Tab-separated table of C-alpha atoms and ligand atoms in Angstrom:
chain	number	residue	atom	x	y	z
A	1	MET	CA	0.170	-0.187	-0.185
A	2	VAL	CA	1.251	3.609	-0.709
A	3	ARG	CA	0.250	6.353	0.943
A	4	ALA	CA	0.342	9.637	-1.131
A	5	ARG	CA	0.984	13.793	-0.173
A	6	LYS	CA	-0.882	15.809	-1.418
A	7	TYR	CA	-1.854	19.114	-1.796
A	8	VAL	CA	-5.435	20.581	-0.628
A	9	VAL	CA	-6.687	24.000	-1.458
A	10	LYS	CA	-9.362	24.559	1.898
A	11	ARG	CA	-10.378	27.717	0.910
A	12	GLN	CA	-10.741	30.173	-1.853
A	13	PHE	CA	-7.712	32.665	-2.162
A	14	GLN	CA	-8.545	36.303	-0.721
A	15	GLY	CA	-5.679	38.068	-2.629
A	16	VAL	CA	-2.412	36.520	-3.066
A	17	PRO	CA	-2.467	32.920	-1.572
A	18	LYS	CA	-1.534	32.190	1.687
A	19	GLN	CA	0.116	29.186	3.235
A	20	GLU	CA	-3.074	28.446	5.486
A	21	ASP	CA	-5.519	28.573	2.687
A	22	PHE	CA	-3.862	24.797	1.672
A	23	GLU	CA	-3.164	21.763	4.012
A	24	ILE	CA	-0.544	18.889	3.184
A	25	THR	CA	-2.771	15.897	3.396
A	26	THR	CA	-2.062	11.974	2.916
A	27	GLU	CA	-3.729	9.162	1.618
A	28	GLU	CA	-3.781	5.717	0.771
A	29	LEU	CA	-3.569	5.056	-2.420
A	30	PRO	CA	-5.879	1.949	-3.902
A	31	ALA	CA	-4.124	-1.515	-6.507
A	32	ILE	CA	-4.111	-0.683	-9.903
A	33	LYS	CA	-6.235	-2.083	-11.582
A	34	ASN	CA	-6.054	-3.090	-15.449
A	35	GLY	CA	-5.370	0.093	-17.923
A	36	GLU	CA	-3.288	2.072	-14.579
A	37	ILE	CA	0.386	2.870	-13.458
A	38	LEU	CA	1.558	3.800	-10.484
A	39	VAL	CA	3.734	6.544	-10.343
A	40	LYS	CA	6.061	8.644	-8.306
A	41	THR	CA	6.418	12.565	-9.338
A	42	GLU	CA	9.692	14.737	-9.896
A	43	TRP	CA	8.896	17.929	-11.030
A	44	VAL	CA	6.144	19.975	-10.344
A	45	SER	CA	4.487	22.827	-12.582
A	46	VAL	CA	3.814	26.010	-11.148
A	47	ASP	CA	1.689	27.882	-12.796
A	48	PRO	CA	-0.220	31.252	-12.919
A	49	TYR	CA	-3.240	29.807	-14.389
A	50	GLN	CA	-2.941	27.793	-10.610
A	51	ARG	CA	-4.189	31.320	-8.554
A	52	ALA	CA	-7.111	32.331	-11.655
A	53	TYR	CA	-9.127	29.132	-11.731
A	54	ASN	CA	-9.073	29.152	-7.784
A	55	ALA	CA	-12.633	31.146	-7.579
A	56	ARG	CA	-13.992	28.234	-10.101
A	57	TYR	CA	-13.110	25.121	-8.160
A	58	PRO	CA	-15.771	24.597	-4.801
A	59	THR	CA	-13.865	23.850	-1.771
A	60	PRO	CA	-11.830	22.084	-0.080
A	61	TYR	CA	-9.741	20.663	-4.353
A	62	ASP	CA	-7.198	18.721	-5.534
A	63	GLN	CA	-4.382	21.201	-6.299
A	64	PHE	CA	-4.243	20.541	-10.172
A	65	GLY	CA	-1.003	20.991	-12.348
A	66	PHE	CA	1.220	19.548	-14.804
A	67	GLN	CA	4.431	17.381	-12.880
A	68	LEU	CA	5.932	14.729	-14.627
A	69	ALA	CA	6.853	10.743	-12.964
A	70	VAL	CA	8.681	8.061	-13.083
A	71	VAL	CA	6.333	5.140	-13.716
A	72	GLN	CA	6.854	2.800	-10.464
A	73	ASP	CA	4.156	-0.631	-11.132
A	74	SER	CA	1.916	-0.704	-14.230
A	75	LYS	CA	-1.306	-2.460	-15.592
A	76	ASN	CA	-0.534	-0.486	-19.179
A	77	PRO	CA	2.015	-1.630	-21.801
A	78	LYS	CA	1.940	1.466	-22.907
A	79	PHE	CA	3.418	3.026	-20.051
A	80	PRO	CA	6.142	0.837	-18.821
A	81	VAL	CA	7.537	0.761	-15.576
A	82	GLY	CA	11.080	3.463	-15.793
A	83	SER	CA	8.990	5.578	-17.569
A	84	LYS	CA	8.168	8.902	-17.221
A	85	VAL	CA	4.440	10.768	-17.983
A	86	VAL	CA	3.373	14.060	-17.828
A	87	SER	CA	-0.058	14.381	-16.177
A	88	HIS	CA	-2.310	16.758	-14.877
A	89	LYS	CA	-2.555	15.256	-11.100
A	90	GLY	CA	-1.182	18.157	-9.901
A	91	TRP	CA	0.788	18.821	-6.218
A	92	ARG	CA	0.869	15.411	-4.824
A	93	ASP	CA	3.902	12.554	-4.809
A	94	TYR	CA	2.218	9.256	-5.533
A	95	THR	CA	0.085	8.942	-7.185
A	96	VAL	CA	-2.125	6.131	-10.094
A	97	ILE	CA	-3.343	7.215	-12.968
A	98	ASP	CA	-5.339	5.611	-15.649
A	99	PRO	CA	-4.111	7.215	-18.641
A	100	ASN	CA	-7.502	5.914	-20.422
A	101	SER	CA	-9.476	8.633	-18.208
A	102	ALA	CA	-9.134	12.481	-19.701
A	103	PRO	CA	-12.465	14.348	-18.772
A	104	THR	CA	-10.989	17.154	-20.542
A	105	PRO	CA	-7.553	17.636	-22.630
A	106	MET	CA	-5.782	18.639	-20.146
A	107	ASP	CA	-6.126	15.616	-18.412
A	108	LYS	CA	-4.507	13.394	-21.069
A	109	ALA	CA	-1.891	12.065	-19.645
A	110	TYR	CA	1.001	11.212	-22.001
A	111	ARG	CA	4.773	9.977	-21.659
A	112	MET	CA	7.499	12.304	-22.221
A	113	PRO	CA	8.077	13.766	-25.648
A	114	ASP	CA	11.749	12.645	-26.644
A	115	LEU	CA	13.768	15.471	-25.663
A	116	LYS	CA	16.576	13.960	-27.005
A	117	GLY	CA	19.165	14.400	-23.861
A	118	LEU	CA	17.784	17.400	-22.589
A	119	PRO	CA	17.070	18.577	-18.898
A	120	GLU	CA	13.809	16.310	-18.114
A	121	SER	CA	12.363	18.819	-16.515
A	122	LEU	CA	11.653	20.772	-19.930
A	123	SER	CA	8.536	18.719	-20.128
A	124	ILE	CA	6.174	20.318	-18.051
A	125	GLY	CA	8.252	23.868	-19.146
A	126	ALA	CA	9.625	24.887	-22.502
A	127	VAL	CA	8.489	21.121	-24.485
A	128	GLY	CA	5.330	21.310	-22.276
A	129	MET	CA	2.220	23.260	-22.229
A	130	PRO	CA	4.054	26.494	-20.986
A	131	GLY	CA	6.273	26.185	-24.947
A	132	ALA	CA	2.805	25.169	-26.387
A	133	THR	CA	1.196	27.810	-25.292
A	134	ALA	CA	3.666	29.806	-26.448
A	135	TYR	CA	4.309	28.321	-30.302
A	136	PHE	CA	0.197	28.184	-30.867
A	137	GLY	CA	-1.194	31.452	-28.993
A	138	LEU	CA	2.335	33.478	-31.408
A	139	LEU	CA	1.944	31.019	-34.488
A	140	GLU	CA	-1.900	30.305	-34.959
A	141	LEU	CA	-3.346	33.870	-33.586
A	142	CYS	CA	-0.873	36.352	-34.151
A	143	LYS	CA	0.973	35.133	-37.412
A	144	PRO	CA	3.792	36.829	-37.896
A	145	ARG	CA	5.810	37.410	-41.389
A	146	PRO	CA	9.699	37.996	-41.290
A	147	GLY	CA	10.688	41.730	-40.641
A	148	GLU	CA	7.198	42.910	-38.519
A	149	THR	CA	7.483	44.111	-35.235
A	150	VAL	CA	6.741	41.753	-32.520
A	151	VAL	CA	5.751	43.240	-28.989
A	152	VAL	CA	5.484	40.240	-25.700
A	153	THR	CA	4.523	41.253	-22.296
A	154	GLY	CA	5.149	38.715	-19.353
A	155	ALA	CA	8.664	38.515	-21.713
A	156	ALA	CA	11.085	36.536	-19.468
A	157	GLY	CA	8.362	34.419	-17.597
A	158	ALA	CA	7.663	30.599	-19.018
A	159	VAL	CA	5.639	31.417	-22.080
A	160	GLY	CA	7.134	35.105	-22.657
A	161	SER	CA	10.028	34.035	-22.881
A	162	ILE	CA	9.824	31.309	-25.408
A	163	VAL	CA	6.997	33.362	-27.622
A	164	GLY	CA	9.724	36.198	-27.846
A	165	GLN	CA	12.636	33.310	-29.123
A	166	ILE	CA	10.649	32.494	-31.297
A	167	ALA	CA	9.739	35.285	-33.222
A	168	LYS	CA	12.747	36.009	-33.781
A	169	ILE	CA	13.524	33.020	-35.606
A	170	LYS	CA	10.607	33.301	-37.550
A	171	GLY	CA	12.736	36.470	-38.679
A	172	CYS	CA	11.215	39.266	-36.845
A	173	LYS	CA	12.110	42.528	-34.267
A	174	VAL	CA	10.975	41.674	-30.773
A	175	ILE	CA	10.040	44.128	-28.215
A	176	GLY	CA	9.434	42.748	-24.250
A	177	PHE	CA	8.613	43.602	-20.934
A	178	ALA	CA	9.595	42.727	-18.261
A	179	GLY	CA	10.077	43.204	-14.229
A	180	SER	CA	13.267	44.170	-13.434
A	181	ASP	CA	15.558	45.756	-14.250
A	182	ASP	CA	18.160	42.194	-14.535
A	183	LYS	CA	15.370	40.052	-16.685
A	184	VAL	CA	15.492	42.829	-19.461
A	185	ALA	CA	19.331	42.434	-19.213
A	186	TRP	CA	18.457	38.666	-19.509
A	187	LEU	CA	16.450	38.698	-22.399
A	188	GLU	CA	18.481	41.922	-24.682
A	189	THR	CA	21.884	40.390	-23.786
A	190	GLU	CA	20.779	36.187	-23.481
A	191	LEU	CA	17.504	35.700	-25.598
A	192	GLY	CA	18.411	38.094	-28.190
A	193	PHE	CA	15.288	40.326	-27.669
A	194	ASP	CA	15.860	43.613	-30.162
A	195	LYS	CA	14.677	45.552	-27.058
A	196	ALA	CA	13.522	44.774	-23.074
A	197	PHE	CA	11.521	47.325	-21.067
A	198	ASN	CA	11.248	47.370	-16.852
A	199	TYR	CA	7.628	47.637	-17.463
A	200	LYS	CA	7.311	48.480	-13.541
A	201	THR	CA	10.110	51.577	-14.032
A	202	VAL	CA	9.500	52.699	-17.721
A	203	ASP	CA	6.697	54.469	-20.053
A	204	ALA	CA	5.484	52.423	-21.716
A	205	ALA	CA	4.016	54.334	-24.343
A	206	SER	CA	6.813	56.965	-24.835
A	207	ALA	CA	9.629	53.850	-24.958
A	208	LEU	CA	7.170	51.754	-26.941
A	209	LYS	CA	7.210	54.856	-29.583
A	210	ALA	CA	11.383	54.827	-29.484
A	211	ALA	CA	11.772	51.170	-30.068
A	212	ALA	CA	8.998	50.292	-32.919
A	213	PRO	CA	9.171	54.040	-34.896
A	214	ASN	CA	6.575	51.785	-37.258
A	215	GLY	CA	4.614	50.637	-35.087
A	216	VAL	CA	3.225	47.173	-33.653
A	217	ASP	CA	2.581	43.907	-35.941
A	218	CYS	CA	1.630	41.744	-33.391
A	219	TYR	CA	0.946	41.595	-29.619
A	220	PHE	CA	1.459	38.171	-27.547
A	221	ASP	CA	-0.706	39.445	-24.652
A	222	ASN	CA	0.875	38.061	-21.510
A	223	VAL	CA	-0.704	40.027	-18.607
A	224	GLY	CA	-3.614	42.849	-19.896
A	225	GLY	CA	-3.696	45.763	-17.426
A	226	GLU	CA	-2.773	49.569	-18.937
A	227	LEU	CA	0.364	48.202	-20.179
A	228	SER	CA	-1.739	45.997	-23.161
A	229	SER	CA	-3.980	48.988	-23.727
A	230	THR	CA	-1.324	51.418	-24.014
A	231	ILE	CA	0.526	48.951	-26.583
A	232	ILE	CA	-2.339	48.122	-28.513
A	233	ASN	CA	-3.044	52.083	-29.282
A	234	GLN	CA	0.583	51.321	-30.982
A	235	MET	CA	-0.093	48.486	-33.553
A	236	ASN	CA	-0.671	48.875	-37.169
A	237	THR	CA	-3.405	48.288	-40.022
A	238	TYR	CA	-4.846	44.876	-39.408
A	239	GLY	CA	-2.542	43.961	-36.639
A	240	ARG	CA	-2.854	40.921	-34.230
A	241	VAL	CA	-2.903	40.415	-30.560
A	242	ALA	CA	-3.012	36.899	-29.104
A	243	VAL	CA	-5.098	37.178	-25.248
A	244	CYS	CA	-2.989	34.440	-23.317
A	245	GLY	CA	-3.894	35.977	-19.522
A	246	SER	CA	-4.148	39.105	-17.876
A	247	ILE	CA	-1.936	37.909	-14.533
A	248	SER	CA	-2.092	42.154	-13.522
A	249	ALA	CA	-5.614	41.434	-12.410
A	250	TYR	CA	-5.077	37.273	-11.392
A	251	ASN	CA	-4.978	39.081	-7.481
A	252	GLU	CA	-7.511	40.967	-7.107
A	253	ASP	CA	-11.380	41.057	-5.844
A	254	PRO	CA	-12.856	39.677	-8.740
A	255	SER	CA	-16.029	41.825	-7.601
A	256	ARG	CA	-13.727	45.233	-8.255
A	257	VAL	CA	-11.578	43.779	-11.360
A	258	PRO	CA	-8.839	46.740	-12.480
A	259	LYS	CA	-10.182	49.156	-15.127
A	260	ALA	CA	-7.838	50.081	-17.788
A	261	SER	CA	-8.225	52.539	-20.992
A	262	ILE	CA	-10.966	51.236	-23.823
A	263	LEU	CA	-9.275	49.578	-26.641
A	264	GLN	CA	-12.569	50.047	-29.415
A	265	PRO	CA	-10.524	52.969	-31.584
A	266	ALA	CA	-7.456	51.874	-31.475
A	267	LEU	CA	-9.565	47.925	-32.998
A	268	VAL	CA	-11.740	49.875	-34.861
A	269	GLY	CA	-9.469	52.842	-36.426
A	270	LYS	CA	-6.669	49.869	-37.299
A	271	GLU	CA	-9.008	47.060	-37.943
A	272	LEU	CA	-7.215	45.177	-35.041
A	273	LYS	CA	-7.862	41.361	-35.059
A	274	ILE	CA	-7.304	39.963	-31.225
A	275	GLU	CA	-8.432	36.651	-29.785
A	276	GLY	CA	-8.320	34.992	-26.685
A	277	PHE	CA	-7.027	31.037	-26.325
A	278	LEU	CA	-6.210	28.038	-24.131
A	279	VAL	CA	-4.249	26.667	-25.351
A	280	PRO	CA	-5.630	23.417	-24.528
A	281	ARG	CA	-7.315	24.119	-27.942
A	282	TRP	CA	-4.492	22.722	-30.574
A	283	ALA	CA	-3.972	19.550	-27.647
A	284	ASP	CA	-3.793	16.964	-30.440
A	285	ARG	CA	-1.027	19.077	-32.045
A	286	TRP	CA	1.224	19.587	-29.479
A	287	PRO	CA	3.647	16.846	-30.086
A	288	GLU	CA	4.171	18.842	-34.004
A	289	ALA	CA	5.202	22.163	-31.174
A	290	PHE	CA	7.398	19.763	-29.155
A	291	ALA	CA	9.140	18.188	-32.128
A	292	ASP	CA	9.915	22.234	-32.532
A	293	LEU	CA	11.342	23.556	-29.445
A	294	VAL	CA	13.342	20.500	-29.188
A	295	LYS	CA	14.687	21.006	-31.566
A	296	TRP	CA	15.266	25.057	-31.984
A	297	ILE	CA	16.348	24.455	-28.288
A	298	SER	CA	19.289	21.363	-29.699
A	299	SER	CA	20.169	23.891	-32.272
A	300	GLY	CA	21.296	26.618	-29.433
A	301	GLN	CA	18.894	28.297	-31.717
A	302	MET	CA	16.731	28.634	-28.199
A	303	LYS	CA	17.610	29.268	-24.951
A	304	VAL	CA	15.906	27.480	-21.631
A	305	GLN	CA	16.225	28.920	-17.903
A	306	GLU	CA	14.074	27.185	-15.257
A	307	HIS	CA	14.224	28.398	-12.038
A	308	VAL	CA	14.670	25.797	-9.805
A	309	THR	CA	12.767	25.239	-6.352
A	310	GLU	CA	13.833	22.265	-4.014
A	311	GLY	CA	11.582	19.616	-2.275
A	312	PHE	CA	7.726	18.972	-1.507
A	313	ASP	CA	7.134	21.023	0.499
A	314	ASN	CA	8.243	24.320	-0.793
A	315	ILE	CA	5.478	23.598	-3.774
A	316	PHE	CA	3.321	26.720	-2.030
A	317	LYS	CA	6.848	29.580	-1.830
A	318	ALA	CA	7.434	29.002	-5.040
A	319	PHE	CA	3.938	29.166	-6.320
A	320	VAL	CA	3.462	33.097	-4.603
A	321	GLY	CA	7.195	33.844	-6.009
A	322	MET	CA	6.382	32.340	-9.665
A	323	LEU	CA	3.509	35.115	-9.142
A	324	ALA	CA	5.717	37.931	-7.379
A	325	GLY	CA	8.131	37.773	-10.719
A	326	GLU	CA	10.722	35.855	-8.794
A	327	ASN	CA	11.218	33.402	-11.897
A	328	VAL	CA	13.459	34.246	-14.884
A	329	GLY	CA	11.659	31.636	-16.647
A	330	LYS	CA	9.626	28.251	-16.262
A	331	ALA	CA	9.425	28.626	-12.139
A	332	VAL	CA	9.075	24.160	-11.850
A	333	VAL	CA	9.814	22.068	-8.177
A	334	LYS	CA	11.790	19.096	-7.607
A	335	VAL	CA	10.439	16.987	-5.200
B	1	LIG	P1	5.645	33.409	-15.673
B	1	LIG	O1	5.603	34.774	-16.392
B	1	LIG	O2	6.531	32.558	-16.355
B	1	LIG	O3	5.374	33.694	-14.449
B	1	LIG	C1	4.457	34.533	-14.205
B	1	LIG	C2	5.060	36.405	-14.379
B	1	LIG	O4	4.387	37.305	-13.978
B	1	LIG	C3	5.769	36.939	-12.934
B	1	LIG	O5	6.896	36.459	-13.462
B	1	LIG	C4	6.072	37.823	-12.996
B	1	LIG	O6	7.148	38.223	-13.756
B	1	LIG	C5	4.954	38.663	-14.077
B	1	LIG	N1	3.897	38.960	-13.639
B	1	LIG	C6	3.569	39.053	-12.037
B	1	LIG	N2	2.071	40.448	-11.082
B	1	LIG	C7	2.355	40.715	-13.174
B	1	LIG	C8	1.309	42.167	-12.784
B	1	LIG	N3	1.129	42.672	-11.695
B	1	LIG	N4	1.969	42.915	-14.389
B	1	LIG	C9	2.387	42.240	-15.046
B	1	LIG	N5	3.776	41.052	-15.108
B	1	LIG	C10	3.179	40.137	-13.448
B	1	LIG	O7	4.140	32.177	-16.004
B	1	LIG	P2	3.822	31.950	-17.360
B	1	LIG	O8	3.411	30.040	-16.949
B	1	LIG	O9	4.462	31.509	-18.599
B	1	LIG	O10	2.271	32.113	-17.912
B	1	LIG	C11	1.745	33.847	-18.184
B	1	LIG	C12	1.299	34.131	-19.031
B	1	LIG	O11	0.237	33.519	-19.478
B	1	LIG	C13	0.250	33.978	-17.771
B	1	LIG	O12	-1.006	35.420	-17.649
B	1	LIG	C14	-1.136	32.922	-17.849
B	1	LIG	O13	-1.821	32.587	-17.285
B	1	LIG	C15	-0.850	32.745	-19.290
B	1	LIG	N6	-1.297	31.599	-19.788
B	1	LIG	C16	-1.958	31.441	-20.673
B	1	LIG	C17	-2.572	30.379	-21.558
B	1	LIG	C18	-3.847	29.639	-22.027
B	1	LIG	O14	-3.520	28.275	-22.448
B	1	LIG	N7	-3.985	30.539	-22.920
B	1	LIG	C19	-1.647	29.215	-21.086
B	1	LIG	C20	-0.664	28.962	-20.402
B	1	LIG	C21	-0.058	30.059	-19.440
B	1	LIG	P3	7.406	40.209	-13.589
B	1	LIG	O15	8.452	40.315	-13.117
B	1	LIG	O16	7.444	40.534	-15.871
B	1	LIG	O17	6.450	40.936	-13.694
């Protein structure tokens, strides 16, 4: 009999999530049945949607999220003992999974992609859900063309850092906004962004006007709020906006969502196309993204960085640290 530890969300978050909102509990796992596997978690992901989706679920609920695990016992020939599995089973150390049962595309457990020797933790980052988000959000919705100017916010994070680098690979001029001078330096010197700004200290409107005198063609929006309105107001005719997230408001009271300048004059006047998306839309095509991302990373065309926290007991700390902007690249926890 295996005893598993897991994080349970005990109550709705108010503002920034607090340690007391969670409880680490244990449960005895049942013996595996035909088709099932028993896995031991190796890496756990902390992500902004774990904050944003909190209000959707009645408490208590088990904290969902992506994790990479190793198969310890198997009654499923597609997942032999020792193989690695990416699942959405969340913040827990042992899990019984039925890979044939997936109520939603996000719940579908799958074998770790062939990473060609790259670090396995990338399977919950640049070669996982966040990488697929950057890939499909940018290429399917923004459809950047060589020579165009692409702006990305949340630029030094898991999704944003990949978005900017894909845009560079596609021959675009890339401008990023991130929350510290160190992040700005990393984007410009390590990742090859043409220009980056610290949104906390710069006047975004004039900085962007100077960096993109010919206007912005594509905007990959990770943050929402006034910064996004400022960027959208500088877009060119037929510009494309992929709305990926609005982290600037995730910790706000949902009954008092912050206001930002209206966008209709820019949307109409410049005939912009703006589309929100959820990455499971392309769930059956994630392997396509993973193959390209592995190729780019292996060849050195794309750089990836991870912000690693050690220890199961530190997952909460890693989560609020990520929300506060402590991470450069993907925030992950080694359990
Ligand atoms: P991340 O960027 O690695 O981490 C979150 C970052 O958000 C922090 O590092 C912080 O960086 C920034 N941030 C925090 N508060 C902020 C604020 N008030 N204003 C601006 N930035 C703030 O996270 P990620 O996983 O790549 O996610 C980025 C965005 O994509 C989120 O909005 C997330 O919800 C969204 N997302 C959407 C999908 C989808 O399917 N639509 C899938 C994955 C992710 P700074 O230091 O720069 O502030």
